Coordinates of C-alpha atoms in Angstrom, one line a residue:
Chain A
M228 CA 1.4 -49.2 -59.7
A229 CA 1.2 -52.9 -59.3
D230 CA 4.7 -53.6 -58.3
K231 CA 4.8 -50.9 -55.6
I232 CA 6.8 -52.5 -52.9
S233 CA 5.4 -52.3 -49.4
R234 CA 8.3 -52.1 -47.0
P235 CA 8.5 -53.0 -43.3
L236 CA 8.5 -50.0 -41.0
P237 CA 12.0 -50.6 -39.5
L238 CA 13.5 -50.4 -43.1
I239 CA 11.6 -47.1 -43.8
L240 CA 12.9 -45.7 -40.5
L241 CA 16.4 -46.8 -41.3
M242 CA 16.2 -45.1 -44.7
W243 CA 15.0 -41.8 -43.2
G244 CA 17.6 -42.1 -40.5
L245 CA 20.5 -42.4 -42.9
A246 CA 19.1 -39.6 -45.1
A247 CA 18.8 -37.4 -42.0
I248 CA 22.4 -38.0 -41.0
V249 CA 23.7 -37.1 -44.5
A250 CA 21.4 -34.0 -44.6
F251 CA 22.7 -33.0 -41.2
L252 CA 26.3 -33.4 -42.1
I253 CA 25.9 -31.2 -45.2
L254 CA 23.4 -28.6 -43.9
F255 CA 24.6 -28.0 -40.4
P256 CA 27.9 -26.3 -41.4
L257 CA 25.9 -24.1 -43.8
W258 CA 23.5 -23.1 -41.0
W259 CA 26.5 -22.4 -38.8
I260 CA 28.0 -20.1 -41.4
F261 CA 24.7 -18.3 -41.7
V262 CA 24.4 -17.9 -37.9
S263 CA 28.0 -16.6 -37.7
S264 CA 27.2 -14.0 -40.4
I265 CA 24.3 -12.5 -38.4
T266 CA 26.0 -12.6 -35.0
P267 CA 27.7 -9.4 -33.8
A268 CA 31.5 -9.7 -34.0
G269 CA 32.0 -9.6 -30.2
E270 CA 29.5 -12.3 -29.6
L271 CA 31.2 -14.7 -32.0
F272 CA 33.9 -15.2 -29.5
S273 CA 31.7 -16.5 -26.7
K274 CA 31.6 -19.9 -25.2
P275 CA 29.8 -22.2 -25.7
I276 CA 28.9 -21.5 -29.3
K277 CA 25.4 -20.1 -29.7
Y278 CA 23.6 -21.7 -32.6
W279 CA 21.1 -18.9 -32.5
P280 CA 22.5 -15.4 -31.8
A281 CA 21.1 -13.4 -28.9
H282 CA 21.3 -10.2 -30.9
P283 CA 21.0 -11.0 -34.6
T284 CA 22.3 -8.2 -36.8
L285 CA 22.9 -7.4 -40.4
D286 CA 26.0 -5.3 -39.6
S287 CA 28.4 -7.5 -41.4
Y288 CA 26.4 -7.4 -44.6
R289 CA 26.1 -3.7 -44.3
Y290 CA 29.8 -3.4 -43.8
L291 CA 30.4 -5.5 -46.9
I292 CA 28.2 -3.2 -49.0
N293 CA 29.5 0.1 -47.6
N294 CA 33.2 -0.6 -46.9
V295 CA 34.3 -3.6 -49.0
G296 CA 32.5 -2.7 -52.3
L297 CA 30.2 -5.7 -52.6
L298 CA 28.1 -4.2 -55.4
P299 CA 31.1 -3.6 -57.9
K300 CA 32.2 -7.2 -57.2
I301 CA 28.7 -8.5 -58.0
T302 CA 28.7 -6.5 -61.2
D303 CA 32.2 -7.7 -62.2
T304 CA 31.1 -11.3 -61.5
A305 CA 27.9 -10.9 -63.5
I306 CA 29.7 -9.4 -66.5
I307 CA 32.4 -12.0 -66.6
V308 CA 30.3 -15.0 -65.9
G309 CA 27.5 -13.9 -68.2
L310 CA 29.6 -13.1 -71.2
S311 CA 31.8 -16.2 -70.7
I312 CA 28.8 -18.5 -70.8
L313 CA 27.2 -16.7 -73.8
I314 CA 30.3 -16.5 -76.0
G315 CA 31.6 -19.9 -74.7
M316 CA 28.3 -21.4 -75.8
I317 CA 28.5 -19.9 -79.3
V318 CA 32.1 -21.0 -79.8
S319 CA 31.4 -24.5 -78.5
V320 CA 28.3 -25.0 -80.6
M321 CA 30.3 -24.1 -83.7
A322 CA 33.1 -26.4 -82.9
A323 CA 30.9 -29.3 -81.8
F324 CA 28.8 -28.9 -85.0
S325 CA 32.0 -29.1 -87.1
F326 CA 33.3 -32.1 -85.2
A327 CA 30.0 -34.0 -85.4
R328 CA 29.2 -33.3 -89.0
F329 CA 32.5 -33.2 -90.9
R330 CA 35.2 -35.8 -91.3
S331 CA 38.9 -35.2 -92.1
R332 CA 42.1 -36.2 -90.5
G333 CA 42.9 -32.7 -89.5
L334 CA 39.6 -32.3 -87.7
T335 CA 40.2 -35.6 -85.8
I336 CA 43.5 -34.3 -84.6
A337 CA 41.9 -31.0 -83.6
V338 CA 39.3 -32.8 -81.5
G339 CA 41.9 -35.0 -79.9
F340 CA 43.9 -31.9 -79.1
L341 CA 40.9 -30.0 -77.6
L342 CA 40.0 -33.0 -75.3
A343 CA 43.6 -33.8 -74.4
S344 CA 44.3 -30.2 -73.4
M345 CA 41.7 -30.7 -70.6
L346 CA 44.5 -32.7 -68.8
I347 CA 46.8 -29.7 -68.5
P348 CA 46.5 -28.4 -64.9
D349 CA 46.1 -24.7 -64.3
V350 CA 49.2 -24.5 -62.2
V351 CA 51.4 -25.8 -64.9
T352 CA 50.6 -23.0 -67.3
A353 CA 50.1 -20.2 -64.7
R354 CA 53.3 -18.4 -64.8
P355 CA 53.9 -18.2 -68.5
L356 CA 50.3 -17.4 -69.1
Y357 CA 50.5 -14.6 -66.6
D358 CA 53.6 -13.1 -68.3
F359 CA 51.9 -13.6 -71.7
L360 CA 48.7 -11.7 -70.6
R361 CA 50.8 -8.9 -69.2
S362 CA 52.8 -8.6 -72.5
V363 CA 49.6 -8.3 -74.6
H364 CA 47.9 -6.0 -72.0
L365 CA 45.1 -8.4 -71.2
Y366 CA 46.1 -8.8 -67.5
D367 CA 43.4 -7.5 -65.2
T368 CA 41.0 -6.8 -68.1
Y369 CA 37.5 -8.1 -68.7
T370 CA 38.6 -9.4 -72.1
G371 CA 41.5 -11.4 -70.7
L372 CA 39.5 -12.9 -67.8
I373 CA 36.5 -13.8 -70.1
L374 CA 38.9 -15.5 -72.6
L375 CA 40.4 -17.6 -69.8
Y376 CA 37.0 -18.5 -68.4
I377 CA 35.7 -19.5 -71.9
S378 CA 38.8 -21.5 -72.4
G379 CA 38.1 -23.5 -69.2
L380 CA 34.5 -24.2 -70.4
L381 CA 35.3 -25.3 -74.0
P382 CA 36.4 -29.0 -73.6
F383 CA 33.5 -30.1 -71.5
S384 CA 30.9 -28.1 -73.5
I385 CA 32.2 -29.4 -76.9
L386 CA 32.3 -33.0 -75.6
I387 CA 28.6 -32.9 -74.4
L388 CA 27.3 -31.0 -77.4
Q389 CA 29.1 -33.2 -79.9
N390 CA 27.7 -36.4 -78.3
Y391 CA 24.2 -34.9 -78.4
L392 CA 24.6 -33.8 -82.0
G393 CA 25.6 -37.3 -83.0
D394 CA 22.1 -38.4 -82.1
I395 CA 20.5 -35.8 -84.3
P396 CA 20.2 -37.2 -87.8
V397 CA 21.9 -35.3 -90.6
S398 CA 18.8 -35.9 -92.7
I399 CA 17.0 -33.0 -90.8
E400 CA 19.6 -30.6 -92.3
E401 CA 19.3 -32.3 -95.7
S402 CA 15.6 -31.7 -95.9
A403 CA 16.1 -28.1 -94.8
A404 CA 18.6 -27.7 -97.6
I405 CA 16.0 -29.1 -100.1
D406 CA 13.6 -26.5 -98.8
G407 CA 16.1 -23.9 -99.8
C408 CA 18.0 -23.3 -96.6
G409 CA 21.7 -22.4 -96.9
F410 CA 24.2 -24.2 -94.7
F411 CA 24.3 -21.6 -91.9
Q412 CA 20.6 -21.1 -92.0
S413 CA 19.9 -24.8 -91.5
M414 CA 22.4 -24.9 -88.7
Y415 CA 20.9 -21.9 -87.0
Y416 CA 17.1 -22.5 -87.6
V417 CA 17.0 -26.3 -87.6
T418 CA 19.8 -27.9 -85.6
V419 CA 20.5 -25.5 -82.8
P420 CA 16.8 -25.5 -81.6
L421 CA 17.0 -29.3 -81.4
L422 CA 20.1 -28.9 -79.2
R423 CA 18.2 -27.0 -76.6
P424 CA 18.2 -29.7 -73.8
A425 CA 21.9 -30.2 -74.2
L426 CA 22.5 -26.5 -74.2
A427 CA 20.5 -26.1 -71.0
T428 CA 22.5 -28.8 -69.3
V429 CA 25.8 -27.3 -70.4
C430 CA 24.8 -23.8 -69.5
I431 CA 23.8 -24.8 -66.0
V432 CA 27.0 -26.7 -65.3
N433 CA 29.1 -23.9 -66.8
F434 CA 27.4 -21.4 -64.6
I435 CA 28.5 -23.2 -61.5
T436 CA 32.0 -23.8 -62.9
C437 CA 32.3 -20.1 -63.7
L438 CA 31.0 -18.9 -60.3
N439 CA 33.4 -21.3 -58.5
N440 CA 36.5 -20.4 -60.6
F441 CA 39.1 -19.2 -58.1
F442 CA 42.4 -19.8 -59.8
T443 CA 41.8 -17.5 -62.8
P444 CA 40.7 -14.3 -61.0
L445 CA 43.3 -14.9 -58.3
F446 CA 46.3 -14.9 -60.6
Y447 CA 45.1 -13.0 -63.7
S448 CA 43.4 -10.0 -62.2
N449 CA 44.0 -7.5 -59.5
G450 CA 41.6 -4.5 -59.8
I451 CA 38.8 -6.6 -61.2
S452 CA 37.5 -8.6 -58.3
V453 CA 34.9 -11.3 -58.5
L454 CA 33.0 -12.9 -55.6
S455 CA 35.0 -16.1 -55.3
T456 CA 38.3 -14.4 -54.6
A457 CA 36.7 -11.6 -52.6
I458 CA 36.3 -13.9 -49.6
T459 CA 40.1 -14.2 -49.2
Q460 CA 40.7 -10.5 -49.6
L461 CA 38.6 -9.1 -46.8
P462 CA 40.3 -6.5 -44.6
L463 CA 42.0 -8.0 -41.6
R464 CA 41.0 -6.7 -38.2
D465 CA 43.2 -5.7 -35.4
N466 CA 42.2 -8.1 -32.7
M467 CA 43.4 -11.5 -31.4
Y468 CA 41.8 -13.3 -34.2
A469 CA 42.8 -11.0 -37.0
V470 CA 40.6 -12.7 -39.6
P471 CA 37.2 -11.0 -39.5
W472 CA 35.0 -14.2 -39.2
D473 CA 31.7 -12.3 -39.2
L474 CA 32.6 -10.8 -42.6
V475 CA 34.0 -14.0 -43.9
S476 CA 30.8 -15.8 -43.0
A477 CA 28.6 -13.0 -44.5
M478 CA 30.6 -13.1 -47.7
G479 CA 30.5 -16.9 -47.7
W480 CA 26.7 -16.8 -47.3
I481 CA 26.3 -14.2 -50.1
I482 CA 28.3 -16.5 -52.4
I483 CA 26.4 -19.7 -51.5
L484 CA 22.9 -18.5 -51.2
P485 CA 22.4 -18.0 -55.0
I486 CA 24.0 -21.4 -55.5
I487 CA 21.6 -23.1 -53.1
I488 CA 18.6 -21.6 -54.9
F489 CA 20.1 -22.5 -58.3
V490 CA 20.8 -26.1 -57.2
A491 CA 17.3 -26.5 -55.8
V492 CA 15.7 -25.3 -59.0
F493 CA 17.9 -27.2 -61.5
Q494 CA 18.5 -30.3 -59.4
R495 CA 17.5 -32.7 -62.2
Q496 CA 19.4 -31.1 -65.0
I497 CA 22.6 -30.7 -62.9
M498 CA 22.4 -34.4 -61.9
E499 CA 22.1 -35.3 -65.6
G500 CA 24.9 -33.0 -66.6
I501 CA 27.2 -34.4 -64.0
M502 CA 26.4 -38.0 -65.0
A503 CA 26.8 -37.2 -68.7
G504 CA 30.2 -35.6 -68.4
G505 CA 31.7 -36.5 -65.1
V506 CA 32.3 -32.8 -64.7
K507 CA 35.2 -31.5 -62.8
G508 CA 34.2 -30.1 -59.4
Chain B
M51 CA 26.0 -34.9 -97.4
Y52 CA 28.8 -32.6 -96.2
A53 CA 31.6 -33.4 -98.5
G54 CA 33.9 -31.4 -100.8
K55 CA 36.4 -28.6 -100.4
K56 CA 33.8 -26.0 -99.7
Y57 CA 32.5 -27.8 -96.7
L58 CA 35.9 -28.6 -95.3
T59 CA 36.7 -24.8 -95.3
I60 CA 33.4 -24.2 -93.4
A61 CA 34.3 -26.9 -90.9
W62 CA 37.7 -25.3 -90.1
I63 CA 36.2 -21.9 -89.8
L64 CA 33.7 -23.3 -87.2
V65 CA 36.5 -24.9 -85.2
L66 CA 38.9 -22.0 -85.4
P67 CA 37.7 -19.8 -82.5
A68 CA 37.8 -22.7 -80.0
L69 CA 41.1 -23.8 -81.3
I70 CA 42.8 -20.4 -81.1
I71 CA 41.6 -19.8 -77.6
R72 CA 42.8 -23.2 -76.4
I73 CA 46.2 -22.8 -78.2
F74 CA 46.9 -19.5 -76.5
T75 CA 45.7 -20.5 -73.0
T76 CA 47.2 -24.0 -72.8
I77 CA 49.5 -25.0 -75.7
Y78 CA 51.6 -21.9 -75.8
P79 CA 52.1 -21.6 -72.0
I80 CA 52.9 -25.3 -71.5
L81 CA 55.6 -25.2 -74.2
E82 CA 57.0 -22.1 -72.5
T83 CA 56.9 -23.9 -69.1
F84 CA 59.0 -26.7 -70.7
R85 CA 61.4 -24.2 -72.1
I86 CA 62.0 -22.2 -68.9
S87 CA 62.3 -25.3 -66.8
F88 CA 65.9 -25.5 -68.2
F89 CA 66.7 -22.0 -67.2
E90 CA 67.5 -20.4 -63.9
V91 CA 65.2 -17.4 -63.9
R92 CA 65.2 -15.1 -60.9
L93 CA 63.2 -12.1 -61.7
L94 CA 64.2 -10.1 -58.6
Q95 CA 67.9 -10.4 -59.3
G96 CA 67.5 -10.2 -63.1
I97 CA 69.2 -13.6 -63.6
R98 CA 68.4 -15.7 -66.6
K99 CA 70.7 -18.4 -67.7
F100 CA 70.6 -21.9 -69.1
V101 CA 71.2 -24.6 -66.5
G102 CA 70.1 -27.8 -68.2
L103 CA 68.6 -30.3 -65.8
E104 CA 69.7 -28.5 -62.6
N105 CA 66.2 -27.4 -61.6
Y106 CA 65.0 -31.0 -61.9
I107 CA 67.8 -32.3 -59.8
Q108 CA 67.1 -29.6 -57.2
I109 CA 63.6 -31.0 -56.7
F110 CA 65.0 -34.0 -55.0
H111 CA 67.4 -32.1 -52.7
D112 CA 64.8 -29.5 -51.6
S113 CA 63.4 -30.4 -48.2
K114 CA 60.3 -28.2 -48.7
M115 CA 59.6 -30.0 -52.0
I116 CA 60.0 -33.4 -50.4
T117 CA 57.5 -32.5 -47.7
S118 CA 55.1 -31.3 -50.4
I119 CA 55.5 -34.6 -52.4
Q120 CA 54.9 -36.6 -49.1
F121 CA 51.8 -34.7 -48.2
T122 CA 50.4 -34.8 -51.7
L123 CA 50.8 -38.6 -51.6
I124 CA 49.2 -38.8 -48.2
F125 CA 46.4 -36.4 -49.4
V126 CA 45.7 -38.5 -52.5
V127 CA 45.7 -41.9 -50.8
G128 CA 43.9 -40.8 -47.7
S129 CA 41.3 -38.9 -49.7
M130 CA 40.8 -41.8 -52.1
I131 CA 40.2 -44.4 -49.4
G132 CA 37.6 -42.1 -47.9
H133 CA 36.0 -41.4 -51.2
I134 CA 35.7 -45.1 -52.1
I135 CA 34.3 -46.3 -48.8
L136 CA 32.1 -43.3 -47.9
G137 CA 31.3 -42.5 -51.5
I138 CA 29.9 -46.0 -52.2
A139 CA 27.9 -45.9 -48.9
L140 CA 26.5 -42.5 -49.9
A141 CA 25.7 -43.7 -53.4
L142 CA 23.7 -46.7 -51.9
I143 CA 21.8 -44.2 -49.7
L144 CA 21.1 -42.0 -52.7
N145 CA 19.8 -45.0 -54.6
M146 CA 17.2 -45.9 -51.9
K147 CA 13.7 -45.4 -53.1
F148 CA 11.8 -43.5 -50.5
G149 CA 9.8 -40.3 -50.1
G150 CA 12.7 -37.9 -49.4
Q151 CA 14.8 -39.1 -52.3
K152 CA 14.6 -35.9 -54.4
M153 CA 15.3 -33.6 -51.5
L154 CA 18.3 -35.7 -50.4
R155 CA 19.8 -35.6 -53.9
T156 CA 19.4 -31.8 -54.0
I157 CA 21.1 -31.5 -50.6
V158 CA 23.9 -33.7 -51.8
L159 CA 24.6 -31.5 -54.8
L160 CA 25.3 -28.5 -52.6
P161 CA 28.9 -29.2 -51.6
W162 CA 29.8 -29.9 -55.2
A163 CA 28.2 -26.6 -56.3
M164 CA 29.9 -24.5 -53.7
P165 CA 33.3 -22.9 -54.3
M166 CA 36.1 -24.7 -52.5
V167 CA 37.5 -21.3 -51.2
V168 CA 34.4 -20.6 -49.3
I169 CA 34.4 -24.0 -47.7
A170 CA 38.1 -23.8 -46.9
M171 CA 37.7 -20.3 -45.3
A172 CA 34.8 -21.5 -43.3
S173 CA 36.7 -24.6 -42.3
K174 CA 39.6 -22.5 -40.9
W175 CA 37.1 -21.0 -38.6
A176 CA 35.3 -24.4 -37.9
F177 CA 38.6 -26.0 -36.8
N178 CA 39.4 -23.2 -34.3
N179 CA 40.1 -24.7 -30.9
E180 CA 37.8 -22.5 -28.8
Y181 CA 35.2 -21.1 -31.0
G182 CA 35.0 -23.6 -33.8
L183 CA 32.2 -25.9 -34.8
I184 CA 34.2 -29.1 -34.9
N185 CA 35.5 -29.0 -31.3
D186 CA 32.1 -27.8 -30.0
F187 CA 30.6 -30.9 -31.6
I188 CA 33.2 -33.2 -30.1
R189 CA 32.6 -31.6 -26.7
W190 CA 29.1 -33.0 -26.7
F191 CA 30.8 -36.4 -26.2
S192 CA 33.9 -35.5 -24.3
S193 CA 33.4 -32.1 -22.6
S194 CA 37.1 -31.3 -21.9
F195 CA 38.3 -31.8 -25.5
N196 CA 40.9 -29.3 -26.5
L197 CA 42.8 -29.4 -29.8
D198 CA 44.1 -26.6 -32.0
W199 CA 43.8 -28.6 -35.3
L200 CA 45.6 -26.3 -37.6
I201 CA 48.8 -25.7 -35.6
Y202 CA 50.1 -29.3 -35.6
T203 CA 51.3 -31.1 -38.7
N204 CA 49.3 -34.3 -38.3
T205 CA 46.0 -32.7 -37.3
A206 CA 46.3 -30.0 -39.9
R207 CA 46.7 -32.7 -42.5
I208 CA 43.7 -34.6 -41.2
A209 CA 41.7 -31.4 -41.3
V210 CA 42.6 -30.6 -44.9
I211 CA 41.7 -34.2 -46.0
G212 CA 38.5 -34.0 -44.0
V213 CA 37.4 -30.8 -45.7
D214 CA 38.3 -32.2 -49.1
L215 CA 36.1 -35.3 -48.3
W216 CA 33.2 -33.2 -47.2
K217 CA 33.3 -31.2 -50.5
D218 CA 33.9 -34.1 -52.9
I219 CA 32.4 -37.3 -51.6
P220 CA 28.9 -36.2 -52.7
F221 CA 30.2 -35.7 -56.2
F222 CA 31.9 -39.1 -56.2
A223 CA 28.7 -40.7 -54.9
I224 CA 26.6 -39.2 -57.7
L225 CA 29.0 -40.7 -60.3
I226 CA 28.8 -44.0 -58.5
L227 CA 25.1 -43.7 -58.5
A228 CA 25.1 -43.3 -62.3
G229 CA 26.8 -46.7 -62.4
L230 CA 24.4 -48.3 -59.9
Q231 CA 21.5 -47.4 -62.1
F232 CA 22.8 -49.5 -64.9
I233 CA 22.6 -52.6 -62.8
S234 CA 19.4 -54.3 -63.6
A235 CA 17.0 -55.2 -60.8
D236 CA 16.7 -58.7 -62.3
M237 CA 20.1 -59.6 -61.1
Y238 CA 19.2 -58.9 -57.5
E239 CA 15.9 -60.8 -57.9
A240 CA 17.9 -63.8 -59.2
A241 CA 20.3 -63.6 -56.4
K242 CA 17.5 -63.4 -53.9
I243 CA 16.0 -66.6 -55.3
D244 CA 19.4 -68.2 -55.0
G245 CA 19.3 -67.3 -51.3
A246 CA 21.8 -64.4 -51.3
G247 CA 21.3 -61.9 -48.5
A248 CA 21.7 -58.1 -48.8
L249 CA 25.4 -58.3 -48.0
G250 CA 25.9 -61.2 -50.3
S251 CA 24.4 -59.5 -53.3
F252 CA 26.4 -56.3 -52.5
F253 CA 29.7 -58.1 -52.6
R254 CA 28.8 -60.5 -55.4
I255 CA 26.9 -58.2 -57.7
T256 CA 27.1 -54.5 -56.9
L257 CA 30.8 -54.3 -56.2
P258 CA 32.1 -56.4 -59.1
L259 CA 29.8 -54.6 -61.6
L260 CA 30.9 -51.2 -60.2
S261 CA 34.6 -52.1 -60.2
R262 CA 35.3 -50.5 -63.6
N263 CA 33.5 -47.2 -62.6
I264 CA 35.3 -47.2 -59.3
L265 CA 38.7 -47.7 -60.9
I266 CA 38.3 -45.0 -63.5
L267 CA 36.7 -42.6 -61.1
S268 CA 39.6 -43.2 -58.7
I269 CA 42.1 -42.3 -61.4
F270 CA 40.2 -39.1 -62.3
F271 CA 39.8 -38.1 -58.7
T272 CA 43.5 -38.7 -58.1
M273 CA 44.3 -36.4 -61.0
W274 CA 42.1 -33.7 -59.6
R275 CA 43.5 -34.2 -56.1
I276 CA 47.1 -33.9 -57.4
T277 CA 46.3 -30.5 -58.8
S278 CA 44.3 -29.3 -55.7
F279 CA 45.1 -25.8 -54.8
D280 CA 42.2 -23.8 -53.3
V281 CA 41.8 -25.9 -50.2
V282 CA 45.3 -25.3 -48.8
Y283 CA 45.5 -21.7 -50.2
A284 CA 42.5 -20.6 -48.2
M285 CA 42.6 -22.9 -45.2
T286 CA 46.2 -23.4 -44.1
S287 CA 48.4 -21.4 -46.5
G288 CA 50.5 -24.6 -46.7
G289 CA 51.2 -24.5 -43.0
P290 CA 52.0 -25.2 -40.2
G291 CA 55.5 -24.9 -41.7
E292 CA 55.3 -26.5 -45.0
S293 CA 53.3 -29.5 -43.9
T294 CA 50.2 -29.0 -46.0
A295 CA 51.8 -27.3 -49.0
L296 CA 50.4 -29.5 -51.8
I297 CA 52.6 -29.7 -54.9
A298 CA 50.3 -27.4 -56.9
Y299 CA 50.4 -24.9 -54.0
R300 CA 54.2 -25.1 -53.9
V301 CA 54.4 -24.4 -57.7
T302 CA 52.5 -21.2 -57.4
T303 CA 54.5 -20.1 -54.3
E304 CA 57.7 -20.6 -56.2
A305 CA 56.4 -18.9 -59.3
F306 CA 54.5 -16.0 -57.9
T307 CA 55.9 -15.4 -54.4
N308 CA 59.6 -16.4 -54.5
L309 CA 59.7 -15.5 -58.2
N310 CA 61.9 -18.5 -58.8
T311 CA 60.3 -19.1 -62.2
G312 CA 62.6 -21.7 -63.7
Y313 CA 62.4 -24.0 -60.7
A314 CA 58.6 -23.6 -60.5
A315 CA 58.5 -24.6 -64.2
S316 CA 60.5 -27.8 -63.5
I317 CA 58.1 -28.8 -60.8
A318 CA 55.2 -28.0 -63.1
V319 CA 56.6 -30.2 -65.8
V320 CA 56.9 -33.1 -63.4
L321 CA 53.3 -32.5 -62.3
F322 CA 52.2 -32.5 -65.9
L323 CA 54.1 -35.8 -66.7
V324 CA 52.4 -37.5 -63.7
M325 CA 49.0 -36.3 -65.0
A326 CA 49.8 -37.6 -68.5
L327 CA 50.8 -40.9 -67.1
L328 CA 47.6 -41.2 -65.0
S329 CA 45.4 -40.3 -68.0
W330 CA 47.2 -42.9 -70.1
L331 CA 46.5 -45.4 -67.3
S332 CA 42.9 -44.5 -67.1
M333 CA 42.4 -44.9 -70.8
S334 CA 44.0 -48.3 -70.9
A335 CA 42.0 -49.3 -67.9
A336 CA 38.9 -48.2 -69.6
K337 CA 39.7 -50.2 -72.7
R338 CA 40.8 -53.4 -70.9
L339 CA 37.8 -53.5 -68.6
D340 CA 35.2 -52.8 -71.3
Y341 CA 32.7 -55.6 -71.2

């Protein structure tokens, strides 16, 4: 490229230096959690801290699988997150389509309500919602949790999809209608495929949101245990530092490893998603 | 194209599932919260009676609650100052064009993508006096450093704010970066020709043009901060004493541990009103500053 700027060496070094500091501040704690997870419990309490264990072991991971029931937790998480994203996406595409394509006073109020309800903090509704779920026997059920997860995803998903739909001309659906498509056919075969980039972005961001959801499983389930709450429910040990740090680190690493891989793969889409919606972290 | 009664029916059918889910998970419970905030409800003793505004008055006589309000304010303000200064600095670093840019952006996304609980649990361990990462790091510079962060009010509060900053500054920086990318390179060229240095163009061009983003982001981040819960739940359990019990944490303790539901509801209503006020502020700020 003609306008490729050639920079003086000190400036390049400064850039790499700053980048290295940022990378260190973020990555080093993650490295330390990893090292703690493969250090034998006794060795964790040695001074000075060893940033590479003398006797690395997978004991804490083994303990999580055999004694804490890691696999059922992974299954629970997969069922809840998977279904929430899938059903949430269908429900939000329908709503976004309606809001982007039809006009009526009632619908305008409905959009306003959906977006405004984003402002209601979880803690404000927690107790009545808990009592309500108990009374309709949805407490601690997959159905109940999935409904709550979906509910959390709706406002952001609808907002993004609706904006994106606004840029897709209605004439595409009109020409499909001339070719003999019914309303739902043209929506499903013509419009939804065009939404694919927005759907991908929303899916990726929703995936992270669901995995990180802590409040919902903490208060609305007991027997069904997902990964994000599991880390606070590890069995305490009977020593001077009752919290089992080796297990906490291992559980932490199990939770963050998939996220690290996911972020590395979808970096660009996540960045766009965040910028498009200013998603809640 | 889509006009007429038939299409309006279809429109409502499409919206219905989303609407019903949101009504049952937000509207119904918030109305219920309003209602029970006027009752004294003690589930353990089986008490349930109308008390009017008594719960609201109690908030201002409850020393635990006053500590919570104080810390929430400190948390919001301290965290916001950190976000603005360090967040803008990080955004400028992310905006640099150099070979490692893509990798750096991926790394910066990690704290945003990780659950706060995991970070908070790990932090509890990291702030341990003898075996924690933080003190070990400080000991490189001052070898006899000793401090048990989480057992003193002030240091526990600093630790909580620090963890919140680590988790959220990258996210703030990405949103600032979005604003930075709208500033055209021509302006910097022009400033350069007029003889402005790097600092000059930062304070004369970058900062003023970002001011709207910064203001609106600050309001949003304040709102999220006011409802922060995970960090103190997993890291300090509100302690030592009640010194790090953020209001949102206090609400859940009253509602689920002390089973003092009516009182919890009144705090929740106040929290909701503050949120409503802030969102109104952010909307009018957005309108007024639109240029």
